[in-house]
Amino acid sequence: MSRASENQSFTCAHCGAGVRPLAGGSYRNHCPQCLWSVHVDVRPGDRAADCGGPMRPVRLVQPRGKRLAVVHRCLTCGVESTNRLAVDDPRQPDCPHAVAAVQAATSITEAGPNERPRGRAGRRRRPPRRSVRPARGP
């Protein structure tokens, strides 16, 4: 399947808004009006997921050196995925009110090198333990 045939307009299953593809050719996987998505991708743009469940925007993250992103959680299977926001898209930017609503519901977190969305293999590395030294006597 060609990239152009995969990157099509769609109607939001949550709010019914018409959604156009991103101007830069990237894959838009969420509605710019409500930020909801549908679980259709295993990897961005592959449309290989069989679930098809609704995905709620649960929090915002700021990966180091990258743009603000929204994390979605599938209400059917629980998998989480991250997608960068398109607030600067010239055709149909993400609604600042919807972004603010997700931001108000949760705080923005910085996605460090050890953070992975829940639902994927791997664990976050724990900080090193601090040793307790005995107090020195007089």
PDB file of C-alpha atoms in Angstrom:
ATOM      1  CA  MET A   1       0.000   0.000   0.000  1.00  0.00           C
ATOM      2  CA  SER A   2       1.412   3.420  -0.916  1.00  0.00           C
ATOM      3  CA  ARG A   3       1.990   6.152   1.640  1.00  0.00           C
ATOM      4  CA  ALA A   4      -0.543   8.417  -0.130  1.00  0.00           C
ATOM      5  CA  SER A   5      -3.288   5.797   0.036  1.00  0.00           C
ATOM      6  CA  GLU A   6      -2.640   5.246   3.781  1.00  0.00           C
ATOM      7  CA  ASN A   7      -2.631   8.962   4.646  1.00  0.00           C
ATOM      8  CA  GLN A   8      -6.280   9.763   3.898  1.00  0.00           C
ATOM      9  CA  SER A   9      -8.885  12.087   5.351  1.00  0.00           C
ATOM     10  CA  PHE A  10     -11.214  10.529   7.922  1.00  0.00           C
ATOM     11  CA  THR A  11     -14.162  11.356  10.158  1.00  0.00           C
ATOM     12  CA  CYS A  12     -13.502  11.358  13.897  1.00  0.00           C
ATOM     13  CA  ALA A  13     -15.266   8.435  15.560  1.00  0.00           C
ATOM     14  CA  HIS A  14     -15.500  10.405  18.825  1.00  0.00           C
ATOM     15  CA  CYS A  15     -16.775  13.874  17.842  1.00  0.00           C
ATOM     16  CA  GLY A  16     -17.634  13.482  14.138  1.00  0.00           C
ATOM     17  CA  ALA A  17     -15.266  16.204  12.866  1.00  0.00           C
ATOM     18  CA  GLY A  18     -13.795  15.886   9.380  1.00  0.00           C
ATOM     19  CA  VAL A  19     -10.018  15.367   9.579  1.00  0.00           C
ATOM     20  CA  ARG A  20      -7.598  16.156   6.753  1.00  0.00           C
ATOM     21  CA  PRO A  21      -4.093  14.652   6.343  1.00  0.00           C
ATOM     22  CA  LEU A  22      -1.157  16.704   7.599  1.00  0.00           C
ATOM     23  CA  ALA A  23       0.276  19.160   5.072  1.00  0.00           C
ATOM     24  CA  GLY A  24       3.849  17.884   5.521  1.00  0.00           C
ATOM     25  CA  GLY A  25       2.964  14.296   4.585  1.00  0.00           C
ATOM     26  CA  SER A  26       3.274  12.860   8.098  1.00  0.00           C
ATOM     27  CA  TYR A  27       0.567  10.566   9.416  1.00  0.00           C
ATOM     28  CA  ARG A  28      -2.165  12.202  11.466  1.00  0.00           C
ATOM     29  CA  ASN A  29      -3.515   9.634  13.869  1.00  0.00           C
ATOM     30  CA  HIS A  30      -5.800  11.825  15.966  1.00  0.00           C
ATOM     31  CA  CYS A  31      -8.623  14.306  15.573  1.00  0.00           C
ATOM     32  CA  PRO A  32      -7.436  17.928  15.757  1.00  0.00           C
ATOM     33  CA  GLN A  33     -10.701  18.982  17.444  1.00  0.00           C
ATOM     34  CA  CYS A  34     -10.895  16.519  20.371  1.00  0.00           C
ATOM     35  CA  LEU A  35      -7.466  14.750  20.150  1.00  0.00           C
ATOM     36  CA  TRP A  36      -9.109  11.297  20.286  1.00  0.00           C
ATOM     37  CA  SER A  37      -7.779   8.527  18.046  1.00  0.00           C
ATOM     38  CA  VAL A  38      -8.638   4.991  16.919  1.00  0.00           C
ATOM     39  CA  HIS A  39      -6.304   2.029  17.473  1.00  0.00           C
ATOM     40  CA  VAL A  40      -5.371   1.250  13.853  1.00  0.00           C
ATOM     41  CA  ASP A  41      -1.543   1.355  13.920  1.00  0.00           C
ATOM     42  CA  VAL A  42       1.064  -0.942  15.412  1.00  0.00           C
ATOM     43  CA  ARG A  43       3.792   1.385  14.104  1.00  0.00           C
ATOM     44  CA  PRO A  44       2.941   4.910  12.895  1.00  0.00           C
ATOM     45  CA  GLY A  45       1.185   4.741   9.539  1.00  0.00           C
ATOM     46  CA  ASP A  46       1.177   0.952   9.082  1.00  0.00           C
ATOM     47  CA  ARG A  47      -2.573   0.529   9.782  1.00  0.00           C
ATOM     48  CA  ALA A  48      -1.776  -3.025  10.982  1.00  0.00           C
ATOM     49  CA  ALA A  49      -3.605  -3.131  14.343  1.00  0.00           C
ATOM     50  CA  ASP A  50      -6.641  -5.407  14.494  1.00  0.00           C
ATOM     51  CA  CYS A  51      -8.113  -3.784  17.629  1.00  0.00           C
ATOM     52  CA  GLY A  52      -9.915  -0.733  16.209  1.00  0.00           C
ATOM     53  CA  GLY A  53     -10.807   0.516  19.711  1.00  0.00           C
ATOM     54  CA  PRO A  54     -11.201   4.197  20.634  1.00  0.00           C
ATOM     55  CA  MET A  55      -8.069   5.827  22.070  1.00  0.00           C
ATOM     56  CA  ARG A  56      -8.472   8.553  24.704  1.00  0.00           C
ATOM     57  CA  PRO A  57      -5.849  11.312  25.054  1.00  0.00           C
ATOM     58  CA  VAL A  58      -4.494  10.688  28.564  1.00  0.00           C
ATOM     59  CA  ARG A  59      -1.496  13.003  28.936  1.00  0.00           C
ATOM     60  CA  LEU A  60       1.018  15.216  27.196  1.00  0.00           C
ATOM     61  CA  VAL A  61       4.743  14.522  27.057  1.00  0.00           C
ATOM     62  CA  GLN A  62       7.704  16.573  25.881  1.00  0.00           C
ATOM     63  CA  PRO A  63      10.388  14.230  24.524  1.00  0.00           C
ATOM     64  CA  ARG A  64      13.843  15.784  24.720  1.00  0.00           C
ATOM     65  CA  GLY A  65      14.567  17.808  21.612  1.00  0.00           C
ATOM     66  CA  LYS A  66      11.156  17.140  20.089  1.00  0.00           C
ATOM     67  CA  ARG A  67       7.740  18.750  19.902  1.00  0.00           C
ATOM     68  CA  LEU A  68       4.949  18.294  22.399  1.00  0.00           C
ATOM     69  CA  ALA A  69       3.193  14.936  21.990  1.00  0.00           C
ATOM     70  CA  VAL A  70      -0.082  13.397  23.144  1.00  0.00           C
ATOM     71  CA  VAL A  71      -0.234   9.915  24.672  1.00  0.00           C
ATOM     72  CA  HIS A  72      -3.345   7.883  23.805  1.00  0.00           C
ATOM     73  CA  ARG A  73      -4.638   4.836  25.693  1.00  0.00           C
ATOM     74  CA  CYS A  74      -6.870   2.335  23.893  1.00  0.00           C
ATOM     75  CA  LEU A  75     -10.104   1.813  25.815  1.00  0.00           C
ATOM     76  CA  THR A  76     -10.436  -1.704  24.353  1.00  0.00           C
ATOM     77  CA  CYS A  77      -6.991  -3.293  24.838  1.00  0.00           C
ATOM     78  CA  GLY A  78      -5.132  -0.761  27.028  1.00  0.00           C
ATOM     79  CA  VAL A  79      -2.135  -0.185  24.771  1.00  0.00           C
ATOM     80  CA  GLU A  80      -0.616   3.303  24.833  1.00  0.00           C
ATOM     81  CA  SER A  81       0.953   5.160  21.924  1.00  0.00           C
ATOM     82  CA  THR A  82       2.479   8.599  21.477  1.00  0.00           C
ATOM     83  CA  ASN A  83       1.988  11.013  18.581  1.00  0.00           C
ATOM     84  CA  ARG A  84       3.358  14.500  18.134  1.00  0.00           C
ATOM     85  CA  LEU A  85       0.850  17.314  18.145  1.00  0.00           C
ATOM     86  CA  ALA A  86       0.295  19.274  14.941  1.00  0.00           C
ATOM     87  CA  VAL A  87      -0.408  22.719  16.383  1.00  0.00           C
ATOM     88  CA  ASP A  88       1.472  24.357  13.478  1.00  0.00           C
ATOM     89  CA  ASP A  89      -0.174  22.457  10.603  1.00  0.00           C
ATOM     90  CA  PRO A  90      -1.294  25.089   8.031  1.00  0.00           C
ATOM     91  CA  ARG A  91      -4.367  23.121   6.864  1.00  0.00           C
ATOM     92  CA  GLN A  92      -5.900  21.957  10.134  1.00  0.00           C
ATOM     93  CA  PRO A  93      -3.908  22.593  13.329  1.00  0.00           C
ATOM     94  CA  ASP A  94      -4.701  20.830  16.587  1.00  0.00           C
ATOM     95  CA  CYS A  95      -7.208  22.808  18.661  1.00  0.00           C
ATOM     96  CA  PRO A  96      -5.467  24.721  21.464  1.00  0.00           C
ATOM     97  CA  HIS A  97      -8.546  24.266  23.684  1.00  0.00           C
ATOM     98  CA  ALA A  98      -8.354  20.472  23.339  1.00  0.00           C
ATOM     99  CA  VAL A  99      -4.616  20.549  24.101  1.00  0.00           C
ATOM    100  CA  ALA A 100      -5.290  22.739  27.155  1.00  0.00           C
ATOM    101  CA  ALA A 101      -7.995  20.327  28.359  1.00  0.00           C
ATOM    102  CA  VAL A 102      -5.577  17.368  28.256  1.00  0.00           C
ATOM    103  CA  GLN A 103      -2.887  19.514  29.880  1.00  0.00           C
ATOM    104  CA  ALA A 104      -5.278  20.539  32.663  1.00  0.00           C
ATOM    105  CA  ALA A 105      -6.231  16.924  33.316  1.00  0.00           C
ATOM    106  CA  THR A 106      -2.590  15.893  33.688  1.00  0.00           C
ATOM    107  CA  SER A 107       0.737  17.612  33.948  1.00  0.00           C
ATOM    108  CA  ILE A 108       3.228  17.701  31.093  1.00  0.00           C
ATOM    109  CA  THR A 109       6.069  15.285  31.713  1.00  0.00           C
ATOM    110  CA  GLU A 110       9.428  15.154  30.049  1.00  0.00           C
ATOM    111  CA  ALA A 111       9.962  11.826  28.340  1.00  0.00           C
ATOM    112  CA  GLY A 112      13.472  10.868  29.320  1.00  0.00           C
ATOM    113  CA  PRO A 113      15.624   8.231  27.626  1.00  0.00           C
ATOM    114  CA  ASN A 114      14.370   5.508  29.968  1.00  0.00           C
ATOM    115  CA  GLU A 115      10.655   6.228  29.584  1.00  0.00           C
ATOM    116  CA  ARG A 116       8.564   4.027  27.351  1.00  0.00           C
ATOM    117  CA  PRO A 117       4.812   4.121  26.881  1.00  0.00           C
ATOM    118  CA  ARG A 118       3.035   1.510  28.991  1.00  0.00           C
ATOM    119  CA  GLY A 119       2.085  -1.587  27.076  1.00  0.00           C
ATOM    120  CA  ARG A 120       5.503  -2.105  25.510  1.00  0.00           C
ATOM    121  CA  ALA A 121       8.254  -4.340  26.803  1.00  0.00           C
ATOM    122  CA  GLY A 122      10.826  -2.800  29.061  1.00  0.00           C
ATOM    123  CA  ARG A 123      11.022  -1.161  32.434  1.00  0.00           C
ATOM    124  CA  ARG A 124      12.192   2.204  33.583  1.00  0.00           C
ATOM    125  CA  ARG A 125      15.606   2.211  35.170  1.00  0.00           C
ATOM    126  CA  ARG A 126      15.542   2.947  38.879  1.00  0.00           C
ATOM    127  CA  PRO A 127      17.800   5.624  40.327  1.00  0.00           C
ATOM    128  CA  PRO A 128      20.889   4.289  42.116  1.00  0.00           C
ATOM    129  CA  ARG A 129      20.557   3.618  45.835  1.00  0.00           C
ATOM    130  CA  ARG A 130      22.304   5.980  48.136  1.00  0.00           C
ATOM    131  CA  SER A 131      24.439   4.367  50.748  1.00  0.00           C
ATOM    132  CA  VAL A 132      24.023   5.468  54.332  1.00  0.00           C
ATOM    133  CA  ARG A 133      27.305   6.183  56.055  1.00  0.00           C
ATOM    134  CA  PRO A 134      27.571   5.800  59.789  1.00  0.00           C
ATOM    135  CA  ALA A 135      28.008   9.019  61.729  1.00  0.00           C
ATOM    136  CA  ARG A 136      31.526   9.717  62.886  1.00  0.00           C
ATOM    137  CA  GLY A 137      32.092  10.088  66.593  1.00  0.00           C
ATOM    138  CA  PRO A 138      33.981  12.979  68.264  1.00  0.00           C
TER     139      PRO A 138
END
